[in-house]
PDB file of C-alpha atoms in Angstrom:
ATOM      1  CA  PHE A   1     -60.451 -34.134  61.032  1.00  0.00           C
ATOM      2  CA  ARG A   2     -62.746 -32.638  63.665  1.00  0.00           C
ATOM      3  CA  HIS A   3     -61.048 -34.590  66.469  1.00  0.00           C
ATOM      4  CA  LEU A   4     -57.558 -33.701  65.236  1.00  0.00           C
ATOM      5  CA  VAL A   5     -58.387 -30.000  65.041  1.00  0.00           C
ATOM      6  CA  ILE A   6     -59.938 -29.889  68.515  1.00  0.00           C
ATOM      7  CA  ALA A   7     -56.984 -31.797  69.956  1.00  0.00           C
ATOM      8  CA  ARG A   8     -54.562 -29.428  68.223  1.00  0.00           C
ATOM      9  CA  LEU A   9     -56.297 -26.428  69.794  1.00  0.00           C
ATOM     10  CA  ALA A  10     -56.543 -27.948  73.264  1.00  0.00           C
ATOM     11  CA  PHE A  11     -53.323 -29.980  73.402  1.00  0.00           C
ATOM     12  CA  PRO A  12     -50.873 -28.972  70.641  1.00  0.00           C
ATOM     13  CA  LEU A  13     -48.146 -31.600  70.843  1.00  0.00           C
ATOM     14  CA  SER A  14     -46.995 -34.573  68.753  1.00  0.00           C
ATOM     15  CA  LYS A  15     -49.342 -36.898  66.900  1.00  0.00           C
ATOM     16  CA  LEU A  16     -48.699 -39.675  69.418  1.00  0.00           C
ATOM     17  CA  LYS A  17     -49.507 -37.322  72.287  1.00  0.00           C
ATOM     18  CA  THR A  18     -52.604 -36.225  70.365  1.00  0.00           C
ATOM     19  CA  LEU A  19     -53.809 -39.826  70.273  1.00  0.00           C
ATOM     20  CA  GLU A  20     -53.191 -40.141  74.014  1.00  0.00           C
ATOM     21  CA  TYR A  21     -55.258 -36.990  74.575  1.00  0.00           C
ATOM     22  CA  LEU A  22     -58.115 -38.240  72.387  1.00  0.00           C
ATOM     23  CA  TYR A  23     -58.160 -41.578  74.203  1.00  0.00           C
ATOM     24  CA  ARG A  24     -57.971 -40.108  77.713  1.00  0.00           C
ATOM     25  CA  TYR A  25     -60.380 -37.187  77.340  1.00  0.00           C
ATOM     26  CA  GLN A  26     -62.584 -38.086  74.368  1.00  0.00           C
ATOM     27  CA  GLY A  27     -62.715 -41.875  74.682  1.00  0.00           C
ATOM     28  CA  LEU A  28     -61.577 -42.174  71.075  1.00  0.00           C
ATOM     29  CA  THR A  29     -59.131 -44.874  69.999  1.00  0.00           C
ATOM     30  CA  LEU A  30     -57.106 -44.168  66.863  1.00  0.00           C
ATOM     31  CA  VAL A  31     -54.067 -45.893  65.387  1.00  0.00           C
ATOM     32  CA  ILE A  32     -51.132 -43.655  64.445  1.00  0.00           C
ATOM     33  CA  ASP A  33     -51.008 -45.089  60.897  1.00  0.00           C
ATOM     34  CA  THR A  34     -54.636 -44.047  60.432  1.00  0.00           C
ATOM     35  CA  VAL A  35     -53.708 -40.478  61.318  1.00  0.00           C
ATOM     36  CA  TYR A  36     -50.764 -40.461  58.893  1.00  0.00           C
ATOM     37  CA  ARG A  37     -52.928 -41.840  56.074  1.00  0.00           C
ATOM     38  CA  PHE A  38     -55.607 -39.252  56.778  1.00  0.00           C
ATOM     39  CA  LEU A  39     -53.083 -36.399  56.752  1.00  0.00           C
ATOM     40  CA  ASP A  40     -51.872 -37.543  53.326  1.00  0.00           C
ATOM     41  CA  LYS A  41     -55.475 -37.554  52.120  1.00  0.00           C
ATOM     42  CA  LEU A  42     -56.062 -34.172  53.730  1.00  0.00           C
ATOM     43  CA  ASN A  43     -53.173 -32.651  51.789  1.00  0.00           C
ATOM     44  CA  LYS A  44     -53.833 -34.356  48.457  1.00  0.00           C
ATOM     45  CA  GLU A  45     -57.637 -34.547  48.262  1.00  0.00           C
ATOM     46  CA  LEU A  46     -59.342 -32.431  50.918  1.00  0.00           C
ATOM     47  CA  LYS A  47     -57.270 -29.224  51.170  1.00  0.00           C
ATOM     48  CA  ASP A  48     -59.321 -27.217  48.649  1.00  0.00           C
ATOM     49  CA  LYS A  49     -62.618 -28.333  50.193  1.00  0.00           C
ATOM     50  CA  ILE A  50     -61.544 -27.412  53.731  1.00  0.00           C
ATOM     51  CA  GLU A  51     -60.133 -24.075  52.555  1.00  0.00           C
ATOM     52  CA  GLN A  52     -63.433 -23.308  50.834  1.00  0.00           C
ATOM     53  CA  ILE A  53     -65.408 -24.112  53.999  1.00  0.00           C
ATOM     54  CA  SER A  54     -63.095 -21.873  56.039  1.00  0.00           C
ATOM     55  CA  TYR A  55     -63.292 -19.076  53.468  1.00  0.00           C
ATOM     56  CA  ASN A  56     -67.102 -19.232  53.352  1.00  0.00           C
ATOM     57  CA  HIS A  57     -67.236 -19.018  57.157  1.00  0.00           C
ATOM     58  CA  THR A  58     -64.904 -16.015  57.128  1.00  0.00           C
ATOM     59  CA  LEU A  59     -67.099 -14.259  54.549  1.00  0.00           C
ATOM     60  CA  LYS A  60     -70.176 -14.920  56.677  1.00  0.00           C
ATOM     61  CA  VAL A  61     -68.577 -13.645  59.887  1.00  0.00           C
ATOM     62  CA  LEU A  62     -67.193 -10.522  58.164  1.00  0.00           C
ATOM     63  CA  ASN A  63     -70.426  -9.761  56.268  1.00  0.00           C
ATOM     64  CA  ASN A  64     -68.730 -10.378  52.900  1.00  0.00           C
ATOM     65  CA  ASP A  65     -66.148  -7.687  53.641  1.00  0.00           C
ATOM     66  CA  LEU A  66     -62.633  -8.791  52.752  1.00  0.00           C
ATOM     67  CA  SER A  67     -61.377  -5.319  51.952  1.00  0.00           C
ATOM     68  CA  ILE A  68     -58.354  -5.821  54.222  1.00  0.00           C
ATOM     69  CA  MET A  69     -56.179  -8.901  54.746  1.00  0.00           C
ATOM     70  CA  PHE A  70     -53.280  -9.611  57.090  1.00  0.00           C
ATOM     71  CA  TYR A  71     -50.362 -11.833  56.073  1.00  0.00           C
ATOM     72  CA  ASP A  72     -47.816 -13.510  58.306  1.00  0.00           C
ATOM     73  CA  MET A  73     -45.503 -16.491  58.286  1.00  0.00           C
ATOM     74  CA  THR A  74     -44.155 -19.011  60.726  1.00  0.00           C
ATOM     75  CA  THR A  75     -41.728 -21.925  60.594  1.00  0.00           C
ATOM     76  CA  LEU A  76     -42.561 -25.507  61.524  1.00  0.00           C
ATOM     77  CA  TYR A  77     -39.562 -27.715  62.230  1.00  0.00           C
ATOM     78  CA  PHE A  78     -39.172 -31.507  62.160  1.00  0.00           C
ATOM     79  CA  GLU A  79     -37.337 -33.686  64.683  1.00  0.00           C
ATOM     80  CA  SER A  80     -35.241 -35.179  61.925  1.00  0.00           C
ATOM     81  CA  SER A  81     -31.982 -34.468  60.147  1.00  0.00           C
ATOM     82  CA  ASP A  82     -33.273 -35.543  56.733  1.00  0.00           C
ATOM     83  CA  GLU A  83     -34.146 -32.932  54.122  1.00  0.00           C
ATOM     84  CA  ASP A  84     -36.315 -33.367  51.037  1.00  0.00           C
ATOM     85  CA  ASP A  85     -37.787 -31.107  48.335  1.00  0.00           C
ATOM     86  CA  LEU A  86     -39.891 -29.220  50.893  1.00  0.00           C
ATOM     87  CA  ARG A  87     -38.222 -29.718  54.279  1.00  0.00           C
ATOM     88  CA  LYS A  88     -35.039 -27.649  54.282  1.00  0.00           C
ATOM     89  CA  THR A  89     -32.828 -26.105  56.933  1.00  0.00           C
ATOM     90  CA  GLY A  90     -33.082 -22.327  57.026  1.00  0.00           C
ATOM     91  CA  PHE A  91     -33.730 -19.413  59.349  1.00  0.00           C
ATOM     92  CA  SER A  92     -35.802 -20.917  62.153  1.00  0.00           C
ATOM     93  CA  LYS A  93     -38.174 -18.759  64.193  1.00  0.00           C
ATOM     94  CA  ASP A  94     -38.057 -21.524  66.811  1.00  0.00           C
ATOM     95  CA  GLY A  95     -34.267 -21.395  67.081  1.00  0.00           C
ATOM     96  CA  LYS A  96     -33.965 -24.913  65.586  1.00  0.00           C
ATOM     97  CA  HIS A  97     -31.510 -23.951  62.860  1.00  0.00           C
ATOM     98  CA  SER A  98     -30.133 -27.474  62.417  1.00  0.00           C
ATOM     99  CA  ASN A  99     -33.565 -29.059  61.912  1.00  0.00           C
ATOM    100  CA  PRO A 100     -35.284 -29.166  58.522  1.00  0.00           C
ATOM    101  CA  GLN A 101     -38.393 -27.021  58.411  1.00  0.00           C
ATOM    102  CA  ILE A 102     -41.161 -25.624  56.249  1.00  0.00           C
ATOM    103  CA  TYR A 103     -42.656 -22.144  56.089  1.00  0.00           C
ATOM    104  CA  LEU A 104     -46.380 -21.663  56.583  1.00  0.00           C
ATOM    105  CA  GLY A 105     -47.874 -18.465  55.169  1.00  0.00           C
ATOM    106  CA  LEU A 106     -51.360 -17.444  56.324  1.00  0.00           C
ATOM    107  CA  LEU A 107     -53.771 -14.798  55.059  1.00  0.00           C
ATOM    108  CA  VAL A 108     -56.532 -13.718  57.439  1.00  0.00           C
ATOM    109  CA  GLY A 109     -59.269 -11.112  57.486  1.00  0.00           C
ATOM    110  CA  LEU A 110     -60.281  -8.826  60.334  1.00  0.00           C
ATOM    111  CA  GLY A 111     -60.438 -10.659  63.646  1.00  0.00           C
ATOM    112  CA  GLY A 112     -57.970 -13.277  62.435  1.00  0.00           C
ATOM    113  CA  TYR A 113     -60.488 -15.296  60.413  1.00  0.00           C
ATOM    114  CA  ALA A 114     -58.690 -17.492  57.872  1.00  0.00           C
ATOM    115  CA  VAL A 115     -58.781 -16.645  54.168  1.00  0.00           C
ATOM    116  CA  GLY A 116     -56.086 -18.991  52.835  1.00  0.00           C
ATOM    117  CA  TYR A 117     -52.651 -20.454  53.404  1.00  0.00           C
ATOM    118  CA  ASP A 118     -49.727 -21.966  51.569  1.00  0.00           C
ATOM    119  CA  ILE A 119     -46.608 -23.950  52.425  1.00  0.00           C
ATOM    120  CA  PHE A 120     -43.118 -23.035  51.233  1.00  0.00           C
ATOM    121  CA  GLU A 121     -39.674 -24.610  51.295  1.00  0.00           C
ATOM    122  CA  GLY A 122     -37.854 -24.218  54.594  1.00  0.00           C
ATOM    123  CA  ASN A 123     -34.951 -22.287  53.107  1.00  0.00           C
ATOM    124  CA  ILE A 124     -36.966 -19.653  51.246  1.00  0.00           C
ATOM    125  CA  PHE A 125     -36.671 -15.947  52.080  1.00  0.00           C
ATOM    126  CA  GLU A 126     -40.034 -15.062  53.607  1.00  0.00           C
ATOM    127  CA  GLY A 127     -40.152 -11.774  51.740  1.00  0.00           C
ATOM    128  CA  HIS A 128     -40.468 -13.761  48.504  1.00  0.00           C
ATOM    129  CA  THR A 129     -43.762 -15.359  49.580  1.00  0.00           C
ATOM    130  CA  LEU A 130     -46.011 -12.307  49.943  1.00  0.00           C
ATOM    131  CA  ILE A 131     -46.856 -11.608  46.304  1.00  0.00           C
ATOM    132  CA  PRO A 132     -47.360 -15.266  45.235  1.00  0.00           C
ATOM    133  CA  ILE A 133     -49.829 -16.061  47.999  1.00  0.00           C
ATOM    134  CA  VAL A 134     -51.752 -12.781  47.661  1.00  0.00           C
ATOM    135  CA  GLU A 135     -52.097 -13.320  43.915  1.00  0.00           C
ATOM    136  CA  LYS A 136     -53.015 -16.992  44.322  1.00  0.00           C
ATOM    137  CA  ILE A 137     -55.739 -16.375  46.899  1.00  0.00           C
ATOM    138  CA  SER A 138     -57.063 -13.261  45.108  1.00  0.00           C
ATOM    139  CA  LYS A 139     -57.394 -15.216  41.872  1.00  0.00           C
ATOM    140  CA  LYS A 140     -58.923 -18.254  43.572  1.00  0.00           C
ATOM    141  CA  TYR A 141     -61.697 -16.247  45.231  1.00  0.00           C
ATOM    142  CA  ASN A 142     -61.893 -13.358  42.748  1.00  0.00           C
ATOM    143  CA  LEU A 143     -61.009 -10.807  45.433  1.00  0.00           C
ATOM    144  CA  GLN A 144     -61.067  -7.136  44.501  1.00  0.00           C
ATOM    145  CA  LYS A 145     -57.646  -5.818  45.550  1.00  0.00           C
ATOM    146  CA  PRO A 146     -57.838  -5.959  49.362  1.00  0.00           C
ATOM    147  CA  ILE A 147     -55.545  -3.758  51.445  1.00  0.00           C
ATOM    148  CA  ILE A 148     -52.579  -5.943  52.434  1.00  0.00           C
ATOM    149  CA  VAL A 149     -51.127  -5.652  55.952  1.00  0.00           C
ATOM    150  CA  ALA A 150     -47.804  -7.336  56.751  1.00  0.00           C
ATOM    151  CA  ASP A 151     -44.938  -6.980  59.200  1.00  0.00           C
ATOM    152  CA  ALA A 152     -41.362  -5.787  58.829  1.00  0.00           C
ATOM    153  CA  GLY A 153     -40.084  -9.207  57.757  1.00  0.00           C
ATOM    154  CA  LEU A 154     -41.957  -8.750  54.493  1.00  0.00           C
ATOM    155  CA  LEU A 155     -41.002  -5.130  53.986  1.00  0.00           C
ATOM    156  CA  ASN A 156     -38.654  -4.866  51.019  1.00  0.00           C
ATOM    157  CA  ASN A 157     -38.484  -2.729  47.903  1.00  0.00           C
ATOM    158  CA  ALA A 158     -39.402  -5.588  45.573  1.00  0.00           C
ATOM    159  CA  ASN A 159     -42.642  -6.304  47.452  1.00  0.00           C
ATOM    160  CA  ILE A 160     -43.566  -2.630  47.646  1.00  0.00           C
ATOM    161  CA  GLU A 161     -42.926  -2.181  43.922  1.00  0.00           C
ATOM    162  CA  ALA A 162     -44.928  -5.316  43.077  1.00  0.00           C
ATOM    163  CA  LEU A 163     -47.875  -4.266  45.253  1.00  0.00           C
ATOM    164  CA  GLU A 164     -47.913  -0.803  43.722  1.00  0.00           C
ATOM    165  CA  ALA A 165     -47.502  -2.148  40.173  1.00  0.00           C
ATOM    166  CA  GLN A 166     -50.613  -4.279  40.685  1.00  0.00           C
ATOM    167  CA  ASN A 167     -52.547  -1.430  42.326  1.00  0.00           C
ATOM    168  CA  TYR A 168     -52.709  -2.917  45.810  1.00  0.00           C
ATOM    169  CA  GLU A 169     -52.981  -0.620  48.791  1.00  0.00           C
ATOM    170  CA  TYR A 170     -50.867  -1.820  51.683  1.00  0.00           C
ATOM    171  CA  ILE A 171     -49.668  -1.236  55.228  1.00  0.00           C
ATOM    172  CA  LEU A 172     -46.243  -2.718  55.932  1.00  0.00           C
ATOM    173  CA  GLY A 173     -44.831  -2.611  59.419  1.00  0.00           C
ATOM    174  CA  ALA A 174     -41.353  -1.157  59.911  1.00  0.00           C
ATOM    175  CA  LYS A 175     -38.997  -0.502  62.809  1.00  0.00           C
ATOM    176  CA  ILE A 176     -39.200   3.133  63.803  1.00  0.00           C
ATOM    177  CA  LYS A 177     -35.436   3.232  64.509  1.00  0.00           C
ATOM    178  CA  ASN A 178     -34.812   2.705  60.787  1.00  0.00           C
ATOM    179  CA  GLU A 179     -36.890   5.697  59.712  1.00  0.00           C
ATOM    180  CA  SER A 180     -35.736   9.245  59.120  1.00  0.00           C
ATOM    181  CA  LYS A 181     -35.713  11.736  61.986  1.00  0.00           C
ATOM    182  CA  ALA A 182     -38.455  13.742  60.301  1.00  0.00           C
ATOM    183  CA  LEU A 183     -40.776  10.718  60.138  1.00  0.00           C
ATOM    184  CA  LYS A 184     -39.906   9.688  63.708  1.00  0.00           C
ATOM    185  CA  ASP A 185     -40.854  13.162  64.928  1.00  0.00           C
ATOM    186  CA  ILE A 186     -44.210  12.981  63.132  1.00  0.00           C
ATOM    187  CA  ILE A 187     -45.009   9.534  64.541  1.00  0.00           C
ATOM    188  CA  LEU A 188     -43.947  10.286  68.112  1.00  0.00           C
ATOM    189  CA  SER A 189     -45.759  13.629  68.256  1.00  0.00           C
ATOM    190  CA  THR A 190     -49.048  12.405  66.762  1.00  0.00           C
ATOM    191  CA  SER A 191     -51.941  10.909  68.753  1.00  0.00           C
ATOM    192  CA  PHE A 192     -53.024   7.357  67.956  1.00  0.00           C
ATOM    193  CA  GLU A 193     -56.314   8.541  66.423  1.00  0.00           C
ATOM    194  CA  ASP A 194     -54.603  11.133  64.247  1.00  0.00           C
ATOM    195  CA  LEU A 195     -51.860   8.693  63.284  1.00  0.00           C
ATOM    196  CA  THR A 196     -54.436   6.099  62.226  1.00  0.00           C
ATOM    197  CA  TYR A 197     -56.158   8.706  60.078  1.00  0.00           C
ATOM    198  CA  LEU A 198     -52.812   9.784  58.635  1.00  0.00           C
ATOM    199  CA  VAL A 199     -51.839   6.216  57.691  1.00  0.00           C
ATOM    200  CA  LEU A 200     -55.196   5.323  56.170  1.00  0.00           C
ATOM    201  CA  ASP A 201     -55.435   8.644  54.370  1.00  0.00           C
ATOM    202  CA  LYS A 202     -52.079   8.007  52.672  1.00  0.00           C
TER     203      LYS A 202
END
């Protein structure tokens, strides 16, 4: 796992290319089937343990302060035309609309330190993933209603209503061109420091 993570950070390409990197630069010989078997084990047996290690590290780095969490999603596509229960064709952020994909949702604390993640079907609407993952991670670690920060892709009335119904404070990004003239005028005429205070005060 350590070697695969380091290789992914330094040389993020296919698994076969990863093995070439590990052999050339780390002197490590691995068989591709060994990697596939380990990834199955990672998903089925080790995921919770690794998440807990990551979460504990995040708590340590942030001095036990998880009062604010950032959520974002990305798509991961497969060089295959075959779909299954998880890999589905959908809106691809990589422009690979004909390839099956999955969605990866990630929650992080300040500084981008990982709190938790989940995987979703490739044809899901990303706005439908915010509440489930926030609730899942909050319950798992007994978090006390952190402020949730997310981008415009997750900004919809259903999410806002759900966050407010469950007493979450939130900051959701939005495109300024879609706002009213009155709000545009306030934003564009306010200094960054005053705007930050205004947002947090609300």
